[in-house]
């Protein structure tokens, strides 16, 4: 890593070079993204050289690294590869064989003890994803459940402010400090996945007079999608415009389609025990604890959070 820092410094002697993410090539050298440009960087090191992985930098300083020192198995398909192979290739940036929409069976333990199907919902990472005030929920390698996995209330209380941030649903999906019974879904995932799921910056819309009119910002392993991530920009439905975080995320690759309307959008229909499913977006024209949902037809709907609706979470690898 010291050699990486020195290589960046050497490159800066001849041209302005401020890489954010570098992919480790099989020979131990780097392929770095610097703005719109991708630059190969030779690392002069006499030590054991990694054969894959990624290095994240900020102002020439290494902030995070995931390095591999043995050959990474060549990917075959998302359906057939083991999770360890998928994780290693995603972290190495080798995802060509893993196509958006591809599916894979996953076993949830714990209270579920059942197989479900997940699919790749996103692979792209536009420049907006690097902005501090932009949600990472539709950035990079995003995996979602193809079906509803359970039926839950967003909140037990009929009136509760705090949106996604303070919801019972968030604690149901994620391990929450101080709550021993939290994280039922995360704990049910395979261990190798638990260790590989990325911390994700999640920005969520607020309800009327909720959070002093500011959007909620959380860091989560598992999360629900928002209106924009499914249906695209404002104006695609008569109430989607009331998601205050619409401008702080993007539409997922899987759901992208020109002129999407929220009336009977087939891609948003999910099977399972209950086909209507929660989104994390509150409605800004209603009291707190009213959230958007996707109906059984794939169009937008909304519901008081104390009602039971389907749960279909997502996570990012990286």
PDB file of C-alpha atoms in Angstrom, residues 46-212:
ATOM      1  CA  UNK A  46       9.436  -6.186  -4.080  1.00  0.00           C
ATOM      2  CA  UNK A  47       6.947  -7.801  -1.718  1.00  0.00           C
ATOM      3  CA  UNK A  48       4.265 -10.354  -2.455  1.00  0.00           C
ATOM      4  CA  UNK A  49       2.063  -8.761  -5.059  1.00  0.00           C
ATOM      5  CA  UNK A  50      -1.728  -9.106  -4.962  1.00  0.00           C
ATOM      6  CA  UNK A  51      -3.458 -10.772  -7.880  1.00  0.00           C
ATOM      7  CA  UNK A  52      -6.773  -8.950  -7.565  1.00  0.00           C
ATOM      8  CA  UNK A  53      -8.951  -6.654  -5.506  1.00  0.00           C
ATOM      9  CA  UNK A  54      -9.567  -2.923  -5.242  1.00  0.00           C
ATOM     10  CA  UNK A  55      -7.906   0.086  -3.606  1.00  0.00           C
ATOM     11  CA  UNK A  56      -9.895   3.220  -2.734  1.00  0.00           C
ATOM     12  CA  UNK A  57      -7.972   6.491  -2.409  1.00  0.00           C
ATOM     13  CA  UNK A  58      -8.662  10.058  -1.373  1.00  0.00           C
ATOM     14  CA  UNK A  59      -6.151  12.799  -2.235  1.00  0.00           C
ATOM     15  CA  UNK A  60      -3.520  10.142  -2.905  1.00  0.00           C
ATOM     16  CA  UNK A  61      -4.012   8.412   0.453  1.00  0.00           C
ATOM     17  CA  UNK A  62      -5.289   4.833   0.656  1.00  0.00           C
ATOM     18  CA  UNK A  63      -8.605   4.800   2.543  1.00  0.00           C
ATOM     19  CA  UNK A  64      -9.774   1.249   1.936  1.00  0.00           C
ATOM     20  CA  UNK A  65      -8.428  -1.880   0.314  1.00  0.00           C
ATOM     21  CA  UNK A  66      -9.531  -5.401  -0.523  1.00  0.00           C
ATOM     22  CA  UNK A  67      -6.606  -7.398  -1.825  1.00  0.00           C
ATOM     23  CA  UNK A  68      -6.372 -10.987  -3.053  1.00  0.00           C
ATOM     24  CA  UNK A  69      -3.146 -12.934  -3.221  1.00  0.00           C
ATOM     25  CA  UNK A  70      -4.346 -16.014  -5.038  1.00  0.00           C
ATOM     26  CA  UNK A  71      -5.926 -16.326  -8.473  1.00  0.00           C
ATOM     27  CA  UNK A  72      -9.634 -15.462  -8.482  1.00  0.00           C
ATOM     28  CA  UNK A  73     -11.781 -18.174 -10.096  1.00  0.00           C
ATOM     29  CA  UNK A  74     -12.975 -17.140 -13.544  1.00  0.00           C
ATOM     30  CA  UNK A  75     -16.672 -16.227 -13.470  1.00  0.00           C
ATOM     31  CA  UNK A  76     -19.166 -18.413 -15.331  1.00  0.00           C
ATOM     32  CA  UNK A  77     -22.579 -17.000 -14.443  1.00  0.00           C
ATOM     33  CA  UNK A  78     -24.395 -15.416 -11.518  1.00  0.00           C
ATOM     34  CA  UNK A  79     -26.646 -18.459 -11.296  1.00  0.00           C
ATOM     35  CA  UNK A  80     -23.872 -21.083 -11.257  1.00  0.00           C
ATOM     36  CA  UNK A  81     -20.982 -19.416  -9.404  1.00  0.00           C
ATOM     37  CA  UNK A  82     -20.570 -19.748  -5.645  1.00  0.00           C
ATOM     38  CA  UNK A  83     -21.037 -16.653  -3.528  1.00  0.00           C
ATOM     39  CA  UNK A  84     -17.297 -16.597  -2.776  1.00  0.00           C
ATOM     40  CA  UNK A  85     -16.515 -16.549  -6.513  1.00  0.00           C
ATOM     41  CA  UNK A  86     -19.111 -13.846  -7.174  1.00  0.00           C
ATOM     42  CA  UNK A  87     -17.873 -11.699  -4.299  1.00  0.00           C
ATOM     43  CA  UNK A  88     -14.229 -11.962  -5.374  1.00  0.00           C
ATOM     44  CA  UNK A  89     -15.014 -11.055  -8.983  1.00  0.00           C
ATOM     45  CA  UNK A  90     -17.272  -8.159  -8.038  1.00  0.00           C
ATOM     46  CA  UNK A  91     -14.561  -6.764  -5.781  1.00  0.00           C
ATOM     47  CA  UNK A  92     -12.036  -7.220  -8.575  1.00  0.00           C
ATOM     48  CA  UNK A  93     -14.301  -5.436 -11.057  1.00  0.00           C
ATOM     49  CA  UNK A  94     -14.674  -8.534 -13.233  1.00  0.00           C
ATOM     50  CA  UNK A  95     -18.465  -8.664 -13.667  1.00  0.00           C
ATOM     51  CA  UNK A  96     -18.965  -9.044 -17.422  1.00  0.00           C
ATOM     52  CA  UNK A  97     -20.459 -12.533 -16.986  1.00  0.00           C
ATOM     53  CA  UNK A  98     -22.902 -11.252 -14.363  1.00  0.00           C
ATOM     54  CA  UNK A  99     -25.704  -9.558 -16.301  1.00  0.00           C
ATOM     55  CA  UNK A 100     -28.432  -7.274 -14.988  1.00  0.00           C
ATOM     56  CA  UNK A 101     -31.559  -9.341 -14.393  1.00  0.00           C
ATOM     57  CA  UNK A 102     -29.641 -12.597 -13.829  1.00  0.00           C
ATOM     58  CA  UNK A 103     -30.993 -14.645 -10.919  1.00  0.00           C
ATOM     59  CA  UNK A 104     -29.641 -16.973  -8.253  1.00  0.00           C
ATOM     60  CA  UNK A 105     -31.117 -19.124  -5.493  1.00  0.00           C
ATOM     61  CA  UNK A 106     -30.208 -18.096  -1.955  1.00  0.00           C
ATOM     62  CA  UNK A 107     -30.984 -19.832   1.326  1.00  0.00           C
ATOM     63  CA  UNK A 108     -32.133 -17.785   4.304  1.00  0.00           C
ATOM     64  CA  UNK A 109     -31.678 -19.480   7.664  1.00  0.00           C
ATOM     65  CA  UNK A 110     -33.066 -18.375  11.009  1.00  0.00           C
ATOM     66  CA  UNK A 111     -36.803 -17.910  11.164  1.00  0.00           C
ATOM     67  CA  UNK A 112     -37.055 -18.324   7.386  1.00  0.00           C
ATOM     68  CA  UNK A 113     -35.208 -21.608   6.710  1.00  0.00           C
ATOM     69  CA  UNK A 114     -36.209 -21.372   3.078  1.00  0.00           C
ATOM     70  CA  UNK A 115     -34.791 -20.804  -0.403  1.00  0.00           C
ATOM     71  CA  UNK A 116     -35.514 -17.557  -2.235  1.00  0.00           C
ATOM     72  CA  UNK A 117     -34.405 -16.052  -5.555  1.00  0.00           C
ATOM     73  CA  UNK A 118     -32.309 -12.910  -5.876  1.00  0.00           C
ATOM     74  CA  UNK A 119     -31.408 -10.992  -9.027  1.00  0.00           C
ATOM     75  CA  UNK A 120     -28.886  -8.400 -10.135  1.00  0.00           C
ATOM     76  CA  UNK A 121     -30.715  -5.062 -10.129  1.00  0.00           C
ATOM     77  CA  UNK A 122     -27.795  -2.777 -10.981  1.00  0.00           C
ATOM     78  CA  UNK A 123     -24.158  -2.733 -12.092  1.00  0.00           C
ATOM     79  CA  UNK A 124     -23.446   0.819 -13.234  1.00  0.00           C
ATOM     80  CA  UNK A 125     -21.884   3.591 -11.145  1.00  0.00           C
ATOM     81  CA  UNK A 126     -22.461   7.072 -12.620  1.00  0.00           C
ATOM     82  CA  UNK A 127     -20.446  10.035 -11.370  1.00  0.00           C
ATOM     83  CA  UNK A 128     -23.390  11.214  -9.236  1.00  0.00           C
ATOM     84  CA  UNK A 129     -22.777   8.206  -6.998  1.00  0.00           C
ATOM     85  CA  UNK A 130     -19.588   9.871  -5.702  1.00  0.00           C
ATOM     86  CA  UNK A 131     -21.519  12.871  -4.345  1.00  0.00           C
ATOM     87  CA  UNK A 132     -21.847  12.989  -0.551  1.00  0.00           C
ATOM     88  CA  UNK A 133     -25.524  13.964  -0.758  1.00  0.00           C
ATOM     89  CA  UNK A 134     -26.399  11.188  -3.225  1.00  0.00           C
ATOM     90  CA  UNK A 135     -27.814   7.827  -2.154  1.00  0.00           C
ATOM     91  CA  UNK A 136     -25.673   4.788  -3.008  1.00  0.00           C
ATOM     92  CA  UNK A 137     -28.708   2.492  -3.105  1.00  0.00           C
ATOM     93  CA  UNK A 138     -28.736   2.347  -6.929  1.00  0.00           C
ATOM     94  CA  UNK A 139     -24.964   2.512  -7.405  1.00  0.00           C
ATOM     95  CA  UNK A 140     -22.584  -0.342  -8.143  1.00  0.00           C
ATOM     96  CA  UNK A 141     -23.437  -4.028  -7.862  1.00  0.00           C
ATOM     97  CA  UNK A 142     -26.936  -4.148  -6.346  1.00  0.00           C
ATOM     98  CA  UNK A 143     -28.717  -7.424  -5.610  1.00  0.00           C
ATOM     99  CA  UNK A 144     -32.437  -7.541  -4.789  1.00  0.00           C
ATOM    100  CA  UNK A 145     -34.833 -10.282  -3.814  1.00  0.00           C
ATOM    101  CA  UNK A 146     -36.994 -11.216  -6.761  1.00  0.00           C
ATOM    102  CA  UNK A 147     -39.945 -12.037  -4.526  1.00  0.00           C
ATOM    103  CA  UNK A 148     -41.465 -10.874  -1.283  1.00  0.00           C
ATOM    104  CA  UNK A 149     -39.771 -12.742   1.581  1.00  0.00           C
ATOM    105  CA  UNK A 150     -42.158 -11.881   4.428  1.00  0.00           C
ATOM    106  CA  UNK A 151     -45.068  -9.672   5.466  1.00  0.00           C
ATOM    107  CA  UNK A 152     -44.289  -6.956   8.004  1.00  0.00           C
ATOM    108  CA  UNK A 153     -45.411  -3.570   9.269  1.00  0.00           C
ATOM    109  CA  UNK A 154     -43.161  -0.611   8.591  1.00  0.00           C
ATOM    110  CA  UNK A 155     -43.886   0.448  12.182  1.00  0.00           C
ATOM    111  CA  UNK A 156     -45.925  -1.069  14.984  1.00  0.00           C
ATOM    112  CA  UNK A 157     -47.281   2.352  15.979  1.00  0.00           C
ATOM    113  CA  UNK A 158     -50.053   4.011  13.973  1.00  0.00           C
ATOM    114  CA  UNK A 159     -48.360   7.431  14.220  1.00  0.00           C
ATOM    115  CA  UNK A 160     -44.571   7.525  14.206  1.00  0.00           C
ATOM    116  CA  UNK A 161     -42.149  10.051  12.768  1.00  0.00           C
ATOM    117  CA  UNK A 162     -38.564   9.388  11.736  1.00  0.00           C
ATOM    118  CA  UNK A 163     -39.239   7.835   8.334  1.00  0.00           C
ATOM    119  CA  UNK A 164     -37.002   4.985   7.206  1.00  0.00           C
ATOM    120  CA  UNK A 165     -34.296   5.997   9.715  1.00  0.00           C
ATOM    121  CA  UNK A 166     -36.368   5.235  12.813  1.00  0.00           C
ATOM    122  CA  UNK A 167     -38.601   2.542  11.363  1.00  0.00           C
ATOM    123  CA  UNK A 168     -39.121  -0.903  12.862  1.00  0.00           C
ATOM    124  CA  UNK A 169     -38.565  -2.225   9.334  1.00  0.00           C
ATOM    125  CA  UNK A 170     -34.994  -0.946   9.264  1.00  0.00           C
ATOM    126  CA  UNK A 171     -34.259  -2.814  12.509  1.00  0.00           C
ATOM    127  CA  UNK A 172     -35.964  -5.920  11.132  1.00  0.00           C
ATOM    128  CA  UNK A 173     -33.564  -5.930   8.175  1.00  0.00           C
ATOM    129  CA  UNK A 174     -30.386  -4.680   9.858  1.00  0.00           C
ATOM    130  CA  UNK A 175     -28.542  -5.369  13.097  1.00  0.00           C
ATOM    131  CA  UNK A 176     -29.191  -2.285  15.228  1.00  0.00           C
ATOM    132  CA  UNK A 177     -27.019  -1.399  18.197  1.00  0.00           C
ATOM    133  CA  UNK A 178     -28.855  -1.854  21.463  1.00  0.00           C
ATOM    134  CA  UNK A 179     -31.600  -4.010  19.953  1.00  0.00           C
ATOM    135  CA  UNK A 180     -30.921  -7.687  20.569  1.00  0.00           C
ATOM    136  CA  UNK A 181     -33.812  -8.881  18.424  1.00  0.00           C
ATOM    137  CA  UNK A 182     -32.847  -6.740  15.421  1.00  0.00           C
ATOM    138  CA  UNK A 183     -31.393  -7.898  12.109  1.00  0.00           C
ATOM    139  CA  UNK A 184     -33.568 -10.973  11.554  1.00  0.00           C
ATOM    140  CA  UNK A 185     -33.029 -10.821   7.785  1.00  0.00           C
ATOM    141  CA  UNK A 186     -29.330  -9.946   7.847  1.00  0.00           C
ATOM    142  CA  UNK A 187     -28.583 -12.723  10.336  1.00  0.00           C
ATOM    143  CA  UNK A 188     -30.416 -15.198   8.096  1.00  0.00           C
ATOM    144  CA  UNK A 189     -28.089 -14.542   5.141  1.00  0.00           C
ATOM    145  CA  UNK A 190     -25.154 -16.880   4.393  1.00  0.00           C
ATOM    146  CA  UNK A 191     -22.112 -15.894   6.513  1.00  0.00           C
ATOM    147  CA  UNK A 192     -19.898 -15.244   3.492  1.00  0.00           C
ATOM    148  CA  UNK A 193     -22.471 -12.758   2.210  1.00  0.00           C
ATOM    149  CA  UNK A 194     -22.786 -11.029   5.574  1.00  0.00           C
ATOM    150  CA  UNK A 195     -19.046 -10.329   5.500  1.00  0.00           C
ATOM    151  CA  UNK A 196     -19.105  -9.013   1.919  1.00  0.00           C
ATOM    152  CA  UNK A 197     -22.168  -6.754   1.894  1.00  0.00           C
ATOM    153  CA  UNK A 198     -21.112  -3.127   1.591  1.00  0.00           C
ATOM    154  CA  UNK A 199     -22.124  -0.350   3.954  1.00  0.00           C
ATOM    155  CA  UNK A 200     -24.491   1.779   1.894  1.00  0.00           C
ATOM    156  CA  UNK A 201     -25.364   5.456   2.233  1.00  0.00           C
ATOM    157  CA  UNK A 202     -29.165   5.506   2.135  1.00  0.00           C
ATOM    158  CA  UNK A 203     -31.056   8.765   1.593  1.00  0.00           C
ATOM    159  CA  UNK A 204     -34.818   8.636   2.154  1.00  0.00           C
ATOM    160  CA  UNK A 205     -37.683  11.089   1.786  1.00  0.00           C
ATOM    161  CA  UNK A 206     -39.481  12.594   4.802  1.00  0.00           C
ATOM    162  CA  UNK A 207     -43.142  12.956   5.705  1.00  0.00           C
ATOM    163  CA  UNK A 208     -45.087  16.152   6.330  1.00  0.00           C
ATOM    164  CA  UNK A 209     -43.461  18.215   9.132  1.00  0.00           C
ATOM    165  CA  UNK A 210     -41.061  15.293   9.695  1.00  0.00           C
ATOM    166  CA  UNK A 211     -37.342  15.689  10.505  1.00  0.00           C
ATOM    167  CA  UNK A 212     -37.593  19.482  10.131  1.00  0.00           C
TER     168      UNK A 212
END
